GROMACS .gro file of C-alpha atoms in nm:
model
  294
    1MET     CA    1   0.010   0.018  -0.003
    2SER     CA    2   0.265   0.201   0.051
    3PHE     CA    3   0.378   0.230  -0.327
    4LEU     CA    4   0.050   0.332  -0.425
    5THR     CA    5   0.027   0.648  -0.202
    6TYR     CA    6   0.344   0.747  -0.348
    7ILE     CA    7   0.225   0.737  -0.601
    8ILE     CA    8  -0.099   0.932  -0.515
    9ASN     CA    9   0.158   1.222  -0.370
   10GLY     CA   10   0.303   1.199  -0.721
   11ILE     CA   11   0.023   1.254  -0.900
   12SER     CA   12  -0.110   1.578  -0.628
   13LEU     CA   13   0.247   1.731  -0.624
   14GLY     CA   14   0.270   1.642  -1.046
   15SER     CA   15  -0.049   1.838  -1.070
   16VAL     CA   16   0.118   2.129  -0.854
   17TYR     CA   17   0.366   2.183  -1.094
   18ALA     CA   18   0.133   2.062  -1.418
   19ILE     CA   19  -0.065   2.390  -1.303
   20ILE     CA   20   0.241   2.646  -1.270
   21ALA     CA   21   0.389   2.512  -1.631
   22LEU     CA   22   0.088   2.583  -1.782
   23GLY     CA   23   0.217   2.961  -1.787
   24TYR     CA   24   0.590   2.871  -1.852
   25SER     CA   25   0.422   2.689  -2.115
   26MET     CA   26   0.065   2.995  -2.216
   27VAL     CA   27   0.380   3.258  -2.236
   28TYR     CA   28   0.628   3.120  -2.431
   29GLY     CA   29   0.423   2.935  -2.657
   30ILE     CA   30   0.265   3.328  -2.769
   31ALA     CA   31   0.513   3.571  -2.669
   32LYS     CA   32   0.810   3.327  -2.699
   33MET     CA   33   0.904   3.454  -2.360
   34LEU     CA   34   1.040   3.243  -2.057
   35ASN     CA   35   0.913   3.404  -1.780
   36PHE     CA   36   1.127   3.297  -1.489
   37ALA     CA   37   0.997   3.603  -1.241
   38HIS     CA   38   0.645   3.326  -1.230
   39GLY     CA   39   0.765   3.089  -0.977
   40ASP     CA   40   0.746   3.375  -0.721
   41VAL     CA   41   0.376   3.496  -0.904
   42ILE     CA   42   0.300   3.215  -0.642
   43MET     CA   43   0.459   3.318  -0.376
   44VAL     CA   44   0.293   3.615  -0.394
   45GLY     CA   45  -0.080   3.431  -0.451
   46ALA     CA   46  -0.015   3.182  -0.109
   47PHE     CA   47   0.081   3.509   0.078
   48VAL     CA   48  -0.234   3.712  -0.018
   49VAL     CA   49  -0.456   3.395   0.128
   50TYR     CA   50  -0.212   3.383   0.394
   51SER     CA   51  -0.234   3.777   0.490
   52MET     CA   52  -0.637   3.740   0.404
   53THR     CA   53  -0.721   3.421   0.606
   54SER     CA   54  -0.455   3.443   0.869
   55LYS     CA   55  -0.441   3.772   0.987
   56MET     CA   56  -0.783   3.910   0.889
   57GLY     CA   57  -0.973   3.629   0.900
   58LEU     CA   58  -1.151   3.606   0.547
   59ASN     CA   59  -1.290   3.304   0.405
   60PRO     CA   60  -1.103   3.072   0.276
   61LEU     CA   61  -1.313   3.035  -0.118
   62LEU     CA   62  -1.308   3.459  -0.102
   63ALA     CA   63  -0.936   3.479  -0.022
   64ILE     CA   64  -0.887   3.295  -0.262
   65VAL     CA   65  -1.056   3.469  -0.586
   66CYS     CA   66  -0.879   3.786  -0.379
   67ALA     CA   67  -0.521   3.610  -0.483
   68MET     CA   68  -0.629   3.540  -0.805
   69VAL     CA   69  -0.746   3.888  -0.914
   70PHE     CA   70  -0.464   4.030  -0.725
   71CYS     CA   71  -0.210   3.794  -0.925
   72THR     CA   72  -0.386   3.784  -1.236
   73LEU     CA   73  -0.343   4.214  -1.248
   74LEU     CA   74  -0.026   4.224  -1.139
   75GLY     CA   75   0.103   3.962  -1.387
   76MET     CA   76  -0.049   4.188  -1.659
   77ALA     CA   77   0.122   4.474  -1.439
   78ILE     CA   78   0.453   4.279  -1.553
   79GLU     CA   79   0.404   4.260  -1.856
   80LYS     CA   80   0.378   4.588  -1.951
   81VAL     CA   81   0.677   4.691  -1.682
   82ALA     CA   82   0.969   4.490  -1.774
   83TYR     CA   83   0.838   4.263  -2.045
   84LYS     CA   84   0.666   4.438  -2.338
   85PRO     CA   85   0.935   4.720  -2.413
   86LEU     CA   86   1.126   4.416  -2.460
   87ARG     CA   87   0.933   4.196  -2.711
   88ASN     CA   88   1.119   4.322  -2.999
   89ALA     CA   89   1.468   4.284  -2.892
   90THR     CA   90   1.730   4.132  -3.063
   91SER     CA   91   1.861   3.937  -2.770
   92SER     CA   92   1.653   3.725  -2.600
   93LEU     CA   93   1.927   3.717  -2.367
   94ALA     CA   94   1.747   4.038  -2.191
   95VAL     CA   95   1.470   3.954  -2.101
   96LEU     CA   96   1.540   3.646  -1.902
   97ILE     CA   97   1.786   3.906  -1.719
   98THR     CA   98   1.526   4.135  -1.703
   99ALA     CA   99   1.259   3.822  -1.547
  100ILE     CA  100   1.563   3.776  -1.295
  101GLY     CA  101   1.575   4.091  -1.199
  102VAL     CA  102   1.174   4.050  -1.174
  103SER     CA  103   1.202   3.785  -0.923
  104TYR     CA  104   1.451   3.927  -0.726
  105PHE     CA  105   1.229   4.234  -0.697
  106LEU     CA  106   0.925   3.998  -0.581
  107GLN     CA  107   1.138   3.770  -0.331
  108ASN     CA  108   1.275   4.126  -0.222
  109ILE     CA  109   0.922   4.310  -0.157
  110ALA     CA  110   0.811   3.984   0.050
  111LEU     CA  111   1.118   3.973   0.265
  112ILE     CA  112   1.042   4.354   0.383
  113ILE     CA  113   0.664   4.270   0.440
  114PHE     CA  114   0.676   3.912   0.607
  115GLY     CA  115   1.082   3.872   0.725
  116SER     CA  116   1.277   3.550   0.623
  117ASP     CA  117   1.184   3.306   0.859
  118PRO     CA  118   0.904   3.083   0.714
  119LYS     CA  119   0.551   3.151   0.889
  120ALA     CA  120   0.283   2.839   0.936
  121PHE     CA  121   0.028   2.836   0.653
  122THR     CA  122  -0.318   2.730   0.751
  123SER     CA  123  -0.461   2.480   0.474
  124VAL     CA  124  -0.770   2.587   0.319
  125VAL     CA  125  -0.890   2.231   0.164
  126THR     CA  126  -1.118   2.119   0.487
  127MET     CA  127  -1.255   1.757   0.324
  128GLU     CA  128  -1.168   1.484   0.553
  129PRO     CA  129  -0.925   1.183   0.450
  130ILE     CA  130  -1.047   0.899   0.238
  131LYS     CA  131  -0.925   0.546   0.363
  132LEU     CA  132  -0.931   0.297   0.134
  133ALA     CA  133  -0.870  -0.151   0.160
  134GLY     CA  134  -0.954  -0.088   0.564
  135GLY     CA  135  -0.790   0.225   0.640
  136GLU     CA  136  -0.482   0.073   0.499
  137LEU     CA  137  -0.438   0.344   0.222
  138THR     CA  138  -0.579   0.720   0.323
  139ILE     CA  139  -0.551   0.951   0.052
  140SER     CA  140  -0.538   1.316   0.164
  141GLY     CA  141  -0.797   1.557   0.152
  142GLU     CA  142  -0.531   1.814  -0.058
  143ALA     CA  143  -0.427   1.493  -0.282
  144VAL     CA  144  -0.797   1.478  -0.362
  145VAL     CA  145  -0.862   1.831  -0.454
  146THR     CA  146  -0.500   1.963  -0.680
  147ILE     CA  147  -0.583   1.662  -0.833
  148LEU     CA  148  -0.914   1.787  -0.945
  149THR     CA  149  -0.854   2.050  -0.995
  150CYS     CA  150  -0.578   1.975  -1.185
  151ILE     CA  151  -0.785   1.795  -1.391
  152VAL     CA  152  -1.063   2.110  -1.415
  153ILE     CA  153  -0.816   2.373  -1.474
  154MET     CA  154  -0.662   2.136  -1.774
  155VAL     CA  155  -1.014   2.100  -1.925
  156GLY     CA  156  -1.156   2.391  -1.914
  157LEU     CA  157  -0.857   2.597  -2.029
  158THR     CA  158  -0.829   2.330  -2.323
  159LEU     CA  159  -1.206   2.427  -2.457
  160PHE     CA  160  -1.085   2.824  -2.379
  161ILE     CA  161  -0.818   2.789  -2.662
  162ASN     CA  162  -0.989   2.604  -2.901
  163LYS     CA  163  -1.415   2.721  -2.894
  164THR     CA  164  -1.379   3.012  -2.804
  165LYS     CA  165  -1.267   3.390  -2.999
  166ALA     CA  166  -1.025   3.465  -2.748
  167GLY     CA  167  -0.879   3.109  -2.772
  168GLN     CA  168  -0.855   3.115  -3.106
  169ALA     CA  169  -0.653   3.448  -3.094
  170MET     CA  170  -0.396   3.329  -2.889
  171LEU     CA  171  -0.304   3.019  -3.132
  172ALA     CA  172  -0.366   3.334  -3.450
  173VAL     CA  173  -0.076   3.476  -3.244
  174SER     CA  174   0.174   3.214  -3.145
  175GLU     CA  175   0.168   3.077  -3.549
  176ASP     CA  176   0.270   3.494  -3.667
  177LYS     CA  177   0.250   3.800  -3.471
  178GLY     CA  178   0.263   4.003  -3.740
  179ALA     CA  179   0.029   3.760  -4.010
  180ALA     CA  180  -0.252   3.796  -3.629
  181ALA     CA  181  -0.199   4.174  -3.622
  182LEU     CA  182  -0.323   4.153  -3.995
  183MET     CA  183  -0.647   4.006  -3.969
  184GLY     CA  184  -0.725   4.219  -3.686
  185ILE     CA  185  -0.616   4.065  -3.370
  186ASN     CA  186  -0.483   4.274  -3.098
  187VAL     CA  187  -0.178   4.133  -3.010
  188ASN     CA  188  -0.121   4.334  -2.754
  189GLY     CA  189  -0.425   4.241  -2.569
  190THR     CA  190  -0.337   3.847  -2.647
  191ILE     CA  191  -0.036   3.844  -2.496
  192ALA     CA  192  -0.150   4.053  -2.172
  193LEU     CA  193  -0.458   3.805  -2.110
  194THR     CA  194  -0.218   3.497  -2.185
  195PHE     CA  195   0.027   3.633  -1.866
  196ALA     CA  196  -0.289   3.765  -1.657
  197ILE     CA  197  -0.481   3.354  -1.783
  198GLY     CA  198  -0.133   3.184  -1.606
  199SER     CA  199  -0.113   3.422  -1.313
  200ALA     CA  200  -0.431   3.339  -1.229
  201LEU     CA  201  -0.335   3.007  -1.273
  202ALA     CA  202  -0.005   3.047  -1.053
  203ALA     CA  203  -0.224   3.156  -0.781
  204ILE     CA  204  -0.407   2.826  -0.702
  205ALA     CA  205  -0.065   2.699  -0.715
  206GLY     CA  206   0.071   2.840  -0.479
  207VAL     CA  207  -0.241   2.829  -0.271
  208LEU     CA  208  -0.254   2.471  -0.362
  209LEU     CA  209   0.083   2.396  -0.258
  210CYS     CA  210   0.091   2.561   0.114
  211SER     CA  211  -0.237   2.350   0.168
  212ALA     CA  212  -0.033   2.033   0.080
  213TYR     CA  213   0.329   2.118   0.256
  214PRO     CA  214   0.131   2.389   0.501
  215SER     CA  215   0.478   2.677   0.518
  216ILE     CA  216   0.545   3.001   0.350
  217SER     CA  217   0.837   3.202   0.301
  218PRO     CA  218   0.953   3.467   0.009
  219TYR     CA  219   1.131   3.190  -0.084
  220THR     CA  220   0.851   2.954  -0.142
  221GLY     CA  221   0.794   2.983  -0.539
  222ALA     CA  222   1.160   2.970  -0.664
  223MET     CA  223   1.224   2.594  -0.634
  224PRO     CA  224   0.916   2.496  -0.775
  225GLY     CA  225   0.919   2.747  -1.043
  226ILE     CA  226   1.202   2.585  -1.148
  227LYS     CA  227   1.082   2.263  -1.122
  228ALA     CA  228   0.795   2.392  -1.287
  229PHE     CA  229   0.961   2.473  -1.592
  230VAL     CA  230   1.170   2.148  -1.584
  231ALA     CA  231   0.815   1.972  -1.622
  232ALA     CA  232   0.696   2.239  -1.936
  233VAL     CA  233   1.075   2.180  -2.098
  234PHE     CA  234   0.979   1.796  -2.002
  235GLY     CA  235   0.648   1.784  -2.169
  236GLY     CA  236   0.715   1.994  -2.472
  237ILE     CA  237   0.711   2.403  -2.436
  238GLY     CA  238   0.441   2.551  -2.589
  239SER     CA  239   0.213   2.204  -2.543
  240ILE     CA  240  -0.109   2.246  -2.250
  241PRO     CA  241  -0.097   1.874  -2.314
  242GLY     CA  242   0.271   1.839  -2.228
  243ALA     CA  243   0.247   2.070  -1.975
  244LEU     CA  244   0.026   1.784  -1.787
  245ILE     CA  245   0.268   1.515  -1.866
  246GLY     CA  246   0.545   1.643  -1.766
  247GLY     CA  247   0.436   1.756  -1.403
  248ILE     CA  248   0.280   1.436  -1.393
  249LEU     CA  249   0.583   1.236  -1.460
  250LEU     CA  250   0.751   1.439  -1.259
  251GLY     CA  251   0.639   1.487  -0.994
  252LEU     CA  252   0.608   1.050  -1.004
  253ILE     CA  253   0.983   1.121  -1.082
  254GLU     CA  254   1.063   1.309  -0.742
  255ILE     CA  255   0.847   1.121  -0.489
  256LEU     CA  256   0.987   0.825  -0.588
  257SER     CA  257   1.306   0.893  -0.567
  258LYS     CA  258   1.240   1.029  -0.261
  259ALA     CA  259   1.141   0.697  -0.102
  260TYR     CA  260   1.354   0.431  -0.278
  261ILE     CA  261   1.695   0.610  -0.336
  262SER     CA  262   1.722   0.940  -0.178
  263SER     CA  263   1.569   1.218  -0.040
  264GLN     CA  264   1.892   1.462  -0.110
  265LEU     CA  265   1.904   1.342  -0.445
  266SER     CA  266   1.613   1.375  -0.552
  267ASP     CA  267   1.634   1.624  -0.753
  268ALA     CA  268   1.968   1.582  -0.878
  269ILE     CA  269   1.757   1.295  -1.040
  270VAL     CA  270   1.492   1.530  -1.162
  271PHE     CA  271   1.714   1.686  -1.349
  272ALA     CA  272   1.929   1.432  -1.493
  273VAL     CA  273   1.554   1.245  -1.598
  274LEU     CA  274   1.457   1.572  -1.817
  275ILE     CA  275   1.847   1.576  -1.927
  276VAL     CA  276   1.859   1.204  -2.123
  277VAL     CA  277   1.436   1.307  -2.255
  278LEU     CA  278   1.623   1.628  -2.410
  279LEU     CA  279   1.928   1.408  -2.545
  280VAL     CA  280   1.632   1.202  -2.687
  281ARG     CA  281   1.401   1.396  -2.791
  282PRO     CA  282   1.507   1.798  -2.725
  283THR     CA  283   1.202   1.901  -2.863
  284GLY     CA  284   1.053   1.764  -2.560
  285ILE     CA  285   0.771   1.449  -2.513
  286LEU     CA  286   0.484   1.660  -2.726
  287GLY     CA  287   0.652   1.933  -2.819
  288LYS     CA  288   0.659   2.015  -3.201
  289GLN     CA  289   0.961   1.973  -3.413
  290ILE     CA  290   1.005   2.375  -3.568
  291GLN     CA  291   1.138   2.430  -3.940
  292GLU     CA  292   1.343   2.758  -3.994
  293LYS     CA  293   1.290   2.903  -4.330
  294VAL     CA  294   1.569   2.981  -4.535
   0.00000   0.00000   0.00000
C-alpha cells in the first residue's frame, strides 16, 4: 500500500507542477518569452491568501478569489512594465535578465513585508482524508482537491483555447504575430491576457502547494517554479497537454526518488532525467519540431 501512497502523492505534487507549468507554456507558446518570475507570482498568491485568512479572518474561498485577482493584475503589470518594451529585442538574453530581476524584486518585497522566517500556512482544504482498503491506504483531502483542480483547469483551458475567439486569437498569435495583427487581432491584448491567465493559475497553484506543505516564505515559489519550468520543457514547452504530462511525470519521479533512492538526491535525479529526455527528444515529449525557413 505504501507504493500506492507514493504514486498518489506523486500525482498530487505533479498536478501542482502542471498548473504552474501552464503559465510557462502559454507565455512561451504565444509571446516566445520565458517568464522566470512566474515562480514568485506563486509565492505572492500564497501570501495574499495567508494574510487574508490568518490575519484578517477572511473566508478561504473569498481569499483565493482575491489572490487570483491580485496575481492577475500583477502578471499584467509585469508584462506591461518589464516585458513589453523588450518584446522586439534582438537578444533573448535581455528578457531573461529582466525576468530574473523581476523575480528578485518580488522576493525582496516579500522579505520586507513578511520577513525571512517561514510562516505556518493553514490549509484551505476542509475535505476529510479518504481511507481505502480497510484504512491501509489514506488519501489526504489536499491530494484529492489538487488532482481534481488540475483536471478541471486542464479541461477548461483546452476548451477555452479551442472554442472561444480569445483562445483562437492566442493560437493565431502563437503562429505568427505579424499575420495575426493583419487579421485584426489585438496582439498586445492577447499577450496580456495570456499573462493574466497564467498568473491567476499561479495563485491557485501556490495555495494548493502551501496547503499540502503547510509553510510559506519569500522563497516558497523559487524551487517549485524551476521544477515547473522543467516539467514544461519535459512535456514540450508551448503544449498544454505537455504541461500536464511533464508535471505528473516530474512529480512521480521526485516522490519515488525520495522514497526509494535518496531524499537528498531527488532533485538531482529529476534534472538528470530531463537531460536524458532532451538528448533523446530535444523538443520534449509532445513538442513539435519546427522547420526553420532559409
